[in-house]
């Protein structure tokens, strides 16, 4: 499992995440929600080992992210998808995929599984376009393909819905269910309440860097009401105001 123990990552003005202790187990889909600035991306960066904890620790199957030498190899098994674009803008989508294949697997040729992903997500029409010239949806799908290259046992996706149409969202749901069936650890964040409510096994609500709710989805009557219930008075006011 992935274990966060008293995990804090603080920036100026005391922003970030604070004293998070939680286990993320295989075969469970965790939906992470929270307002902008709640700490979702910071949490993911710490779990992925891209940000060092101020205090506390993160471990994957007993291996700490701070163990740089050994965790670098462990990271190859993590499908990490940040919210922001991260592929090389002047390379084509195919060149980015080929480069990621070399870096993550040591192979010079993409695998049949990657070819299947390219076809499944309909990336083929723009494989030879420079990444910077692709639409937001095209970029997101290419980055999902890159994230899943290799022998993946953990998925950490930050806002995978951004820029995707209805069909693509259905397809990524099926992808995540496939990896759940393979007993992967799956964490993803989304501002799309309906996507989380009908799909995640557990919903984790962050507020001001802290976990304020961690519930099985089946025990939540309304995720929207749960979310709004933790907002400051007046922030979720009805419209019109008068």
PDB file of C-alpha atoms in Angstrom:
ATOM      1  CA  UNK A   1       0.000   0.000   0.000  1.00  0.00           C
ATOM      2  CA  UNK A   2       0.908   3.682  -0.062  1.00  0.00           C
ATOM      3  CA  UNK A   3       1.180   5.090   3.447  1.00  0.00           C
ATOM      4  CA  UNK A   4       1.207   8.753   4.413  1.00  0.00           C
ATOM      5  CA  UNK A   5       2.305   9.296   8.033  1.00  0.00           C
ATOM      6  CA  UNK A   6       1.835  12.740   9.591  1.00  0.00           C
ATOM      7  CA  UNK A   7       2.611  14.168   6.150  1.00  0.00           C
ATOM      8  CA  UNK A   8       3.009  17.930   5.860  1.00  0.00           C
ATOM      9  CA  UNK A   9       4.324  20.035   3.008  1.00  0.00           C
ATOM     10  CA  UNK A  10       4.182  23.707   3.886  1.00  0.00           C
ATOM     11  CA  UNK A  11       4.846  26.742   1.746  1.00  0.00           C
ATOM     12  CA  UNK A  12       4.762  30.421   2.604  1.00  0.00           C
ATOM     13  CA  UNK A  13       1.731  31.651   4.563  1.00  0.00           C
ATOM     14  CA  UNK A  14       1.324  28.132   5.989  1.00  0.00           C
ATOM     15  CA  UNK A  15      -0.240  26.859   2.733  1.00  0.00           C
ATOM     16  CA  UNK A  16       0.110  23.244   1.566  1.00  0.00           C
ATOM     17  CA  UNK A  17      -0.908  20.011   3.299  1.00  0.00           C
ATOM     18  CA  UNK A  18      -0.872  19.361   7.040  1.00  0.00           C
ATOM     19  CA  UNK A  19      -0.583  16.220   9.147  1.00  0.00           C
ATOM     20  CA  UNK A  20      -2.096  13.800   6.664  1.00  0.00           C
ATOM     21  CA  UNK A  21      -2.097  10.181   7.802  1.00  0.00           C
ATOM     22  CA  UNK A  22      -3.786   7.749   5.447  1.00  0.00           C
ATOM     23  CA  UNK A  23      -3.261   4.422   3.700  1.00  0.00           C
ATOM     24  CA  UNK A  24      -4.133   3.891   0.034  1.00  0.00           C
ATOM     25  CA  UNK A  25      -4.708   0.213  -0.708  1.00  0.00           C
ATOM     26  CA  UNK A  26      -4.569  -1.826  -3.942  1.00  0.00           C
ATOM     27  CA  UNK A  27      -7.774  -2.509  -5.836  1.00  0.00           C
ATOM     28  CA  UNK A  28      -9.540   0.645  -4.600  1.00  0.00           C
ATOM     29  CA  UNK A  29     -10.296   3.796  -6.592  1.00  0.00           C
ATOM     30  CA  UNK A  30      -9.815   6.919  -4.465  1.00  0.00           C
ATOM     31  CA  UNK A  31     -11.449  10.142  -5.616  1.00  0.00           C
ATOM     32  CA  UNK A  32      -9.739  13.206  -4.132  1.00  0.00           C
ATOM     33  CA  UNK A  33     -11.834  16.384  -4.060  1.00  0.00           C
ATOM     34  CA  UNK A  34     -11.431  19.896  -2.747  1.00  0.00           C
ATOM     35  CA  UNK A  35     -11.617  23.534  -3.773  1.00  0.00           C
ATOM     36  CA  UNK A  36      -8.782  25.189  -5.687  1.00  0.00           C
ATOM     37  CA  UNK A  37      -5.813  25.458  -3.344  1.00  0.00           C
ATOM     38  CA  UNK A  38      -7.073  22.722  -0.991  1.00  0.00           C
ATOM     39  CA  UNK A  39      -3.827  20.749  -1.396  1.00  0.00           C
ATOM     40  CA  UNK A  40      -4.722  18.037  -3.909  1.00  0.00           C
ATOM     41  CA  UNK A  41      -1.795  18.645  -6.257  1.00  0.00           C
ATOM     42  CA  UNK A  42       0.650  19.047  -3.363  1.00  0.00           C
ATOM     43  CA  UNK A  43      -0.516  15.733  -1.919  1.00  0.00           C
ATOM     44  CA  UNK A  44      -0.048  14.005  -5.279  1.00  0.00           C
ATOM     45  CA  UNK A  45       3.418  15.514  -5.735  1.00  0.00           C
ATOM     46  CA  UNK A  46       4.468  14.255  -2.310  1.00  0.00           C
ATOM     47  CA  UNK A  47       3.073  10.772  -2.956  1.00  0.00           C
ATOM     48  CA  UNK A  48       4.843  10.672  -6.318  1.00  0.00           C
ATOM     49  CA  UNK A  49       8.089  11.779  -4.679  1.00  0.00           C
ATOM     50  CA  UNK A  50       8.309  15.013  -6.666  1.00  0.00           C
ATOM     51  CA  UNK A  51       8.034  17.166  -3.531  1.00  0.00           C
ATOM     52  CA  UNK A  52       9.909  16.548  -0.296  1.00  0.00           C
ATOM     53  CA  UNK A  53       7.851  16.499   2.883  1.00  0.00           C
ATOM     54  CA  UNK A  54       8.353  19.275   5.420  1.00  0.00           C
ATOM     55  CA  UNK A  55       7.546  16.749   8.137  1.00  0.00           C
ATOM     56  CA  UNK A  56       6.285  13.170   8.103  1.00  0.00           C
ATOM     57  CA  UNK A  57       6.780  10.636   5.334  1.00  0.00           C
ATOM     58  CA  UNK A  58       5.324   8.740   2.371  1.00  0.00           C
ATOM     59  CA  UNK A  59       6.136   5.109   1.646  1.00  0.00           C
ATOM     60  CA  UNK A  60       5.188   2.745  -1.189  1.00  0.00           C
ATOM     61  CA  UNK A  61       5.105  -0.882  -0.096  1.00  0.00           C
ATOM     62  CA  UNK A  62       7.536   0.010   2.697  1.00  0.00           C
ATOM     63  CA  UNK A  63       9.905   2.045   0.497  1.00  0.00           C
ATOM     64  CA  UNK A  64      10.094   5.732   1.396  1.00  0.00           C
ATOM     65  CA  UNK A  65       9.960   8.360  -1.310  1.00  0.00           C
ATOM     66  CA  UNK A  66      12.960  10.012   0.372  1.00  0.00           C
ATOM     67  CA  UNK A  67      15.088   6.970  -0.535  1.00  0.00           C
ATOM     68  CA  UNK A  68      16.088   8.633  -3.804  1.00  0.00           C
ATOM     69  CA  UNK A  69      18.197   5.827  -5.289  1.00  0.00           C
ATOM     70  CA  UNK A  70      15.691   3.023  -4.786  1.00  0.00           C
ATOM     71  CA  UNK A  71      12.545   5.092  -5.258  1.00  0.00           C
ATOM     72  CA  UNK A  72      13.691   6.236  -8.705  1.00  0.00           C
ATOM     73  CA  UNK A  73      13.215   2.642  -9.868  1.00  0.00           C
ATOM     74  CA  UNK A  74       9.907   2.349  -8.024  1.00  0.00           C
ATOM     75  CA  UNK A  75       8.622   5.466  -9.835  1.00  0.00           C
ATOM     76  CA  UNK A  76       8.690   3.571 -13.152  1.00  0.00           C
ATOM     77  CA  UNK A  77       5.634   1.628 -11.939  1.00  0.00           C
ATOM     78  CA  UNK A  78       3.632   4.786 -11.230  1.00  0.00           C
ATOM     79  CA  UNK A  79       1.357   6.278 -13.892  1.00  0.00           C
ATOM     80  CA  UNK A  80       1.566   9.945 -12.959  1.00  0.00           C
ATOM     81  CA  UNK A  81      -0.569  12.501 -14.780  1.00  0.00           C
ATOM     82  CA  UNK A  82      -0.171  16.091 -13.563  1.00  0.00           C
ATOM     83  CA  UNK A  83      -2.885  18.659 -14.154  1.00  0.00           C
ATOM     84  CA  UNK A  84      -0.569  20.798 -16.292  1.00  0.00           C
ATOM     85  CA  UNK A  85       0.886  19.763 -19.660  1.00  0.00           C
ATOM     86  CA  UNK A  86       4.278  18.139 -19.204  1.00  0.00           C
ATOM     87  CA  UNK A  87       5.304  16.587 -22.529  1.00  0.00           C
ATOM     88  CA  UNK A  88       7.963  18.206 -24.731  1.00  0.00           C
ATOM     89  CA  UNK A  89       6.127  20.835 -26.809  1.00  0.00           C
ATOM     90  CA  UNK A  90       8.370  20.686 -29.894  1.00  0.00           C
ATOM     91  CA  UNK A  91       8.329  16.889 -30.133  1.00  0.00           C
ATOM     92  CA  UNK A  92       5.475  15.125 -31.862  1.00  0.00           C
ATOM     93  CA  UNK A  93       3.090  13.024 -29.790  1.00  0.00           C
ATOM     94  CA  UNK A  94       4.740   9.891 -31.186  1.00  0.00           C
ATOM     95  CA  UNK A  95       8.225  11.160 -30.350  1.00  0.00           C
ATOM     96  CA  UNK A  96       7.080  11.866 -26.788  1.00  0.00           C
ATOM     97  CA  UNK A  97       5.631   8.357 -26.539  1.00  0.00           C
ATOM     98  CA  UNK A  98       8.810   6.791 -27.926  1.00  0.00           C
ATOM     99  CA  UNK A  99      10.999   8.806 -25.554  1.00  0.00           C
ATOM    100  CA  UNK A 100       8.858   7.852 -22.562  1.00  0.00           C
ATOM    101  CA  UNK A 101       9.091   4.197 -23.609  1.00  0.00           C
ATOM    102  CA  UNK A 102      12.900   4.364 -23.538  1.00  0.00           C
ATOM    103  CA  UNK A 103      12.986   6.175 -20.187  1.00  0.00           C
ATOM    104  CA  UNK A 104      10.377   4.008 -18.452  1.00  0.00           C
ATOM    105  CA  UNK A 105      11.122   0.576 -19.908  1.00  0.00           C
ATOM    106  CA  UNK A 106      14.553   0.740 -21.547  1.00  0.00           C
ATOM    107  CA  UNK A 107      13.040  -0.490 -24.813  1.00  0.00           C
ATOM    108  CA  UNK A 108      13.551   1.208 -28.158  1.00  0.00           C
ATOM    109  CA  UNK A 109      10.151   0.240 -29.564  1.00  0.00           C
ATOM    110  CA  UNK A 110       6.693   0.869 -28.180  1.00  0.00           C
ATOM    111  CA  UNK A 111       4.833  -2.198 -26.978  1.00  0.00           C
ATOM    112  CA  UNK A 112       1.637  -3.692 -28.359  1.00  0.00           C
ATOM    113  CA  UNK A 113      -0.131  -2.534 -25.185  1.00  0.00           C
ATOM    114  CA  UNK A 114       0.876   1.079 -25.902  1.00  0.00           C
ATOM    115  CA  UNK A 115      -0.286   0.688 -29.513  1.00  0.00           C
ATOM    116  CA  UNK A 116      -3.629  -0.550 -28.202  1.00  0.00           C
ATOM    117  CA  UNK A 117      -3.885   2.494 -25.912  1.00  0.00           C
ATOM    118  CA  UNK A 118      -3.131   4.822 -28.827  1.00  0.00           C
ATOM    119  CA  UNK A 119      -5.915   3.234 -30.840  1.00  0.00           C
ATOM    120  CA  UNK A 120      -8.352   3.028 -27.936  1.00  0.00           C
ATOM    121  CA  UNK A 121      -7.987   6.713 -27.053  1.00  0.00           C
ATOM    122  CA  UNK A 122      -8.017   7.757 -30.722  1.00  0.00           C
ATOM    123  CA  UNK A 123      -4.550   9.339 -30.594  1.00  0.00           C
ATOM    124  CA  UNK A 124      -3.544   8.041 -34.046  1.00  0.00           C
ATOM    125  CA  UNK A 125      -4.811  11.031 -36.118  1.00  0.00           C
ATOM    126  CA  UNK A 126      -2.368  13.443 -34.465  1.00  0.00           C
ATOM    127  CA  UNK A 127       0.592  11.195 -33.595  1.00  0.00           C
ATOM    128  CA  UNK A 128       2.843  13.177 -35.922  1.00  0.00           C
ATOM    129  CA  UNK A 129       1.704  16.606 -34.776  1.00  0.00           C
ATOM    130  CA  UNK A 130       3.955  18.614 -32.506  1.00  0.00           C
ATOM    131  CA  UNK A 131       2.548  18.408 -29.003  1.00  0.00           C
ATOM    132  CA  UNK A 132       2.257  22.207 -28.757  1.00  0.00           C
ATOM    133  CA  UNK A 133      -0.018  22.274 -31.815  1.00  0.00           C
ATOM    134  CA  UNK A 134      -2.559  19.835 -30.379  1.00  0.00           C
ATOM    135  CA  UNK A 135      -5.874  20.771 -28.787  1.00  0.00           C
ATOM    136  CA  UNK A 136      -6.273  20.441 -25.022  1.00  0.00           C
ATOM    137  CA  UNK A 137      -8.178  17.155 -25.444  1.00  0.00           C
ATOM    138  CA  UNK A 138      -5.540  15.747 -27.792  1.00  0.00           C
ATOM    139  CA  UNK A 139      -2.793  16.707 -25.331  1.00  0.00           C
ATOM    140  CA  UNK A 140      -4.588  15.094 -22.409  1.00  0.00           C
ATOM    141  CA  UNK A 141      -5.108  11.796 -24.243  1.00  0.00           C
ATOM    142  CA  UNK A 142      -1.478  11.667 -25.398  1.00  0.00           C
ATOM    143  CA  UNK A 143      -0.353  12.290 -21.817  1.00  0.00           C
ATOM    144  CA  UNK A 144      -2.618   9.519 -20.522  1.00  0.00           C
ATOM    145  CA  UNK A 145      -0.968   7.132 -22.980  1.00  0.00           C
ATOM    146  CA  UNK A 146       2.489   8.224 -21.810  1.00  0.00           C
ATOM    147  CA  UNK A 147       1.531   7.859 -18.139  1.00  0.00           C
ATOM    148  CA  UNK A 148       0.467   4.228 -18.636  1.00  0.00           C
ATOM    149  CA  UNK A 149       3.658   3.079 -20.382  1.00  0.00           C
ATOM    150  CA  UNK A 150       5.415   0.273 -18.531  1.00  0.00           C
ATOM    151  CA  UNK A 151       4.530  -2.210 -15.795  1.00  0.00           C
ATOM    152  CA  UNK A 152       2.072  -0.012 -13.905  1.00  0.00           C
ATOM    153  CA  UNK A 153       0.766  -0.861 -10.424  1.00  0.00           C
ATOM    154  CA  UNK A 154      -0.121   2.651  -9.215  1.00  0.00           C
ATOM    155  CA  UNK A 155      -2.089   5.418 -10.941  1.00  0.00           C
ATOM    156  CA  UNK A 156      -1.994   9.024  -9.725  1.00  0.00           C
ATOM    157  CA  UNK A 157      -3.995  11.287 -12.035  1.00  0.00           C
ATOM    158  CA  UNK A 158      -4.572  14.966 -11.276  1.00  0.00           C
ATOM    159  CA  UNK A 159      -7.651  16.313 -13.092  1.00  0.00           C
ATOM    160  CA  UNK A 160      -7.741  13.720 -15.914  1.00  0.00           C
ATOM    161  CA  UNK A 161     -11.127  15.055 -17.107  1.00  0.00           C
ATOM    162  CA  UNK A 162      -9.795  18.435 -18.191  1.00  0.00           C
ATOM    163  CA  UNK A 163     -10.304  18.980 -21.928  1.00  0.00           C
ATOM    164  CA  UNK A 164     -11.895  15.586 -22.565  1.00  0.00           C
ATOM    165  CA  UNK A 165     -15.218  14.975 -24.275  1.00  0.00           C
ATOM    166  CA  UNK A 166     -17.927  12.618 -23.042  1.00  0.00           C
ATOM    167  CA  UNK A 167     -16.672   9.576 -24.974  1.00  0.00           C
ATOM    168  CA  UNK A 168     -13.102  10.057 -23.775  1.00  0.00           C
ATOM    169  CA  UNK A 169     -14.287  10.324 -20.161  1.00  0.00           C
ATOM    170  CA  UNK A 170     -16.163   7.042 -20.541  1.00  0.00           C
ATOM    171  CA  UNK A 171     -13.013   5.444 -21.934  1.00  0.00           C
ATOM    172  CA  UNK A 172     -10.788   6.590 -19.081  1.00  0.00           C
ATOM    173  CA  UNK A 173     -13.328   5.220 -16.611  1.00  0.00           C
ATOM    174  CA  UNK A 174     -13.017   1.839 -18.327  1.00  0.00           C
ATOM    175  CA  UNK A 175      -9.222   2.129 -18.255  1.00  0.00           C
ATOM    176  CA  UNK A 176      -9.223   2.779 -14.523  1.00  0.00           C
ATOM    177  CA  UNK A 177     -11.606  -0.125 -13.916  1.00  0.00           C
ATOM    178  CA  UNK A 178      -9.244  -2.342 -15.912  1.00  0.00           C
ATOM    179  CA  UNK A 179      -6.325  -1.370 -13.683  1.00  0.00           C
ATOM    180  CA  UNK A 180      -8.486  -1.786 -10.592  1.00  0.00           C
ATOM    181  CA  UNK A 181      -9.147  -5.381 -11.707  1.00  0.00           C
ATOM    182  CA  UNK A 182      -5.347  -5.812 -11.820  1.00  0.00           C
ATOM    183  CA  UNK A 183      -5.203  -4.653  -8.170  1.00  0.00           C
ATOM    184  CA  UNK A 184      -3.566  -1.301  -8.886  1.00  0.00           C
ATOM    185  CA  UNK A 185      -3.639   1.571  -6.408  1.00  0.00           C
ATOM    186  CA  UNK A 186      -5.659   4.367  -8.042  1.00  0.00           C
ATOM    187  CA  UNK A 187      -5.872   7.995  -6.930  1.00  0.00           C
ATOM    188  CA  UNK A 188      -7.400  10.730  -9.033  1.00  0.00           C
ATOM    189  CA  UNK A 189      -8.724  14.208  -8.451  1.00  0.00           C
ATOM    190  CA  UNK A 190     -11.569  15.862 -10.288  1.00  0.00           C
ATOM    191  CA  UNK A 191     -13.819  18.885 -10.053  1.00  0.00           C
ATOM    192  CA  UNK A 192     -16.503  16.897 -11.890  1.00  0.00           C
ATOM    193  CA  UNK A 193     -18.699  15.742  -8.996  1.00  0.00           C
ATOM    194  CA  UNK A 194     -20.735  13.343 -11.170  1.00  0.00           C
ATOM    195  CA  UNK A 195     -17.581  11.562 -12.362  1.00  0.00           C
ATOM    196  CA  UNK A 196     -16.462  10.956  -8.782  1.00  0.00           C
ATOM    197  CA  UNK A 197     -19.859  10.173  -7.304  1.00  0.00           C
ATOM    198  CA  UNK A 198     -20.656   7.350  -9.718  1.00  0.00           C
ATOM    199  CA  UNK A 199     -17.194   5.888  -9.982  1.00  0.00           C
ATOM    200  CA  UNK A 200     -14.859   6.214  -6.980  1.00  0.00           C
ATOM    201  CA  UNK A 201     -14.872   3.561  -4.250  1.00  0.00           C
ATOM    202  CA  UNK A 202     -13.789   6.087  -1.617  1.00  0.00           C
ATOM    203  CA  UNK A 203     -14.056   9.877  -1.639  1.00  0.00           C
ATOM    204  CA  UNK A 204     -11.474  11.931   0.229  1.00  0.00           C
ATOM    205  CA  UNK A 205     -12.253  15.615   0.798  1.00  0.00           C
ATOM    206  CA  UNK A 206      -9.398  18.050   1.408  1.00  0.00           C
ATOM    207  CA  UNK A 207      -9.942  21.483   2.922  1.00  0.00           C
ATOM    208  CA  UNK A 208      -7.115  23.912   3.632  1.00  0.00           C
ATOM    209  CA  UNK A 209      -4.548  21.144   3.357  1.00  0.00           C
ATOM    210  CA  UNK A 210      -6.251  18.684   5.694  1.00  0.00           C
ATOM    211  CA  UNK A 211      -8.462  15.633   5.183  1.00  0.00           C
ATOM    212  CA  UNK A 212     -11.892  16.518   6.524  1.00  0.00           C
ATOM    213  CA  UNK A 213     -13.811  13.551   5.076  1.00  0.00           C
ATOM    214  CA  UNK A 214     -12.814  10.033   4.036  1.00  0.00           C
ATOM    215  CA  UNK A 215     -15.849   7.915   3.219  1.00  0.00           C
ATOM    216  CA  UNK A 216     -16.870   4.947   1.134  1.00  0.00           C
ATOM    217  CA  UNK A 217     -18.863   6.249  -1.834  1.00  0.00           C
ATOM    218  CA  UNK A 218     -21.769   3.968  -0.941  1.00  0.00           C
ATOM    219  CA  UNK A 219     -22.112   5.785   2.403  1.00  0.00           C
ATOM    220  CA  UNK A 220     -22.458   9.226   0.786  1.00  0.00           C
ATOM    221  CA  UNK A 221     -25.995  10.330  -0.082  1.00  0.00           C
ATOM    222  CA  UNK A 222     -24.825  13.387  -2.026  1.00  0.00           C
ATOM    223  CA  UNK A 223     -21.196  14.230  -2.729  1.00  0.00           C
ATOM    224  CA  UNK A 224     -22.218  17.763  -3.676  1.00  0.00           C
ATOM    225  CA  UNK A 225     -23.889  18.273  -0.294  1.00  0.00           C
ATOM    226  CA  UNK A 226     -20.868  16.781   1.485  1.00  0.00           C
ATOM    227  CA  UNK A 227     -18.571  19.176  -0.363  1.00  0.00           C
ATOM    228  CA  UNK A 228     -20.749  22.253   0.155  1.00  0.00           C
ATOM    229  CA  UNK A 229     -21.161  21.391   3.831  1.00  0.00           C
ATOM    230  CA  UNK A 230     -17.471  22.059   4.420  1.00  0.00           C
ATOM    231  CA  UNK A 231     -17.380  25.456   2.735  1.00  0.00           C
ATOM    232  CA  UNK A 232     -17.322  28.634   4.862  1.00  0.00           C
ATOM    233  CA  UNK A 233     -20.690  30.280   5.415  1.00  0.00           C
ATOM    234  CA  UNK A 234     -21.621  32.415   2.433  1.00  0.00           C
ATOM    235  CA  UNK A 235     -19.168  30.816   0.002  1.00  0.00           C
ATOM    236  CA  UNK A 236     -21.833  28.462  -1.358  1.00  0.00           C
ATOM    237  CA  UNK A 237     -24.585  31.056  -1.388  1.00  0.00           C
ATOM    238  CA  UNK A 238     -27.509  30.622  -3.777  1.00  0.00           C
ATOM    239  CA  UNK A 239     -27.932  32.778  -6.849  1.00  0.00           C
ATOM    240  CA  UNK A 240     -29.474  35.280  -7.161  1.00  0.00           C
ATOM    241  CA  UNK A 241     -28.218  36.641  -3.860  1.00  0.00           C
ATOM    242  CA  UNK A 242     -31.422  38.700  -3.408  1.00  0.00           C
TER     243      UNK A 242
END
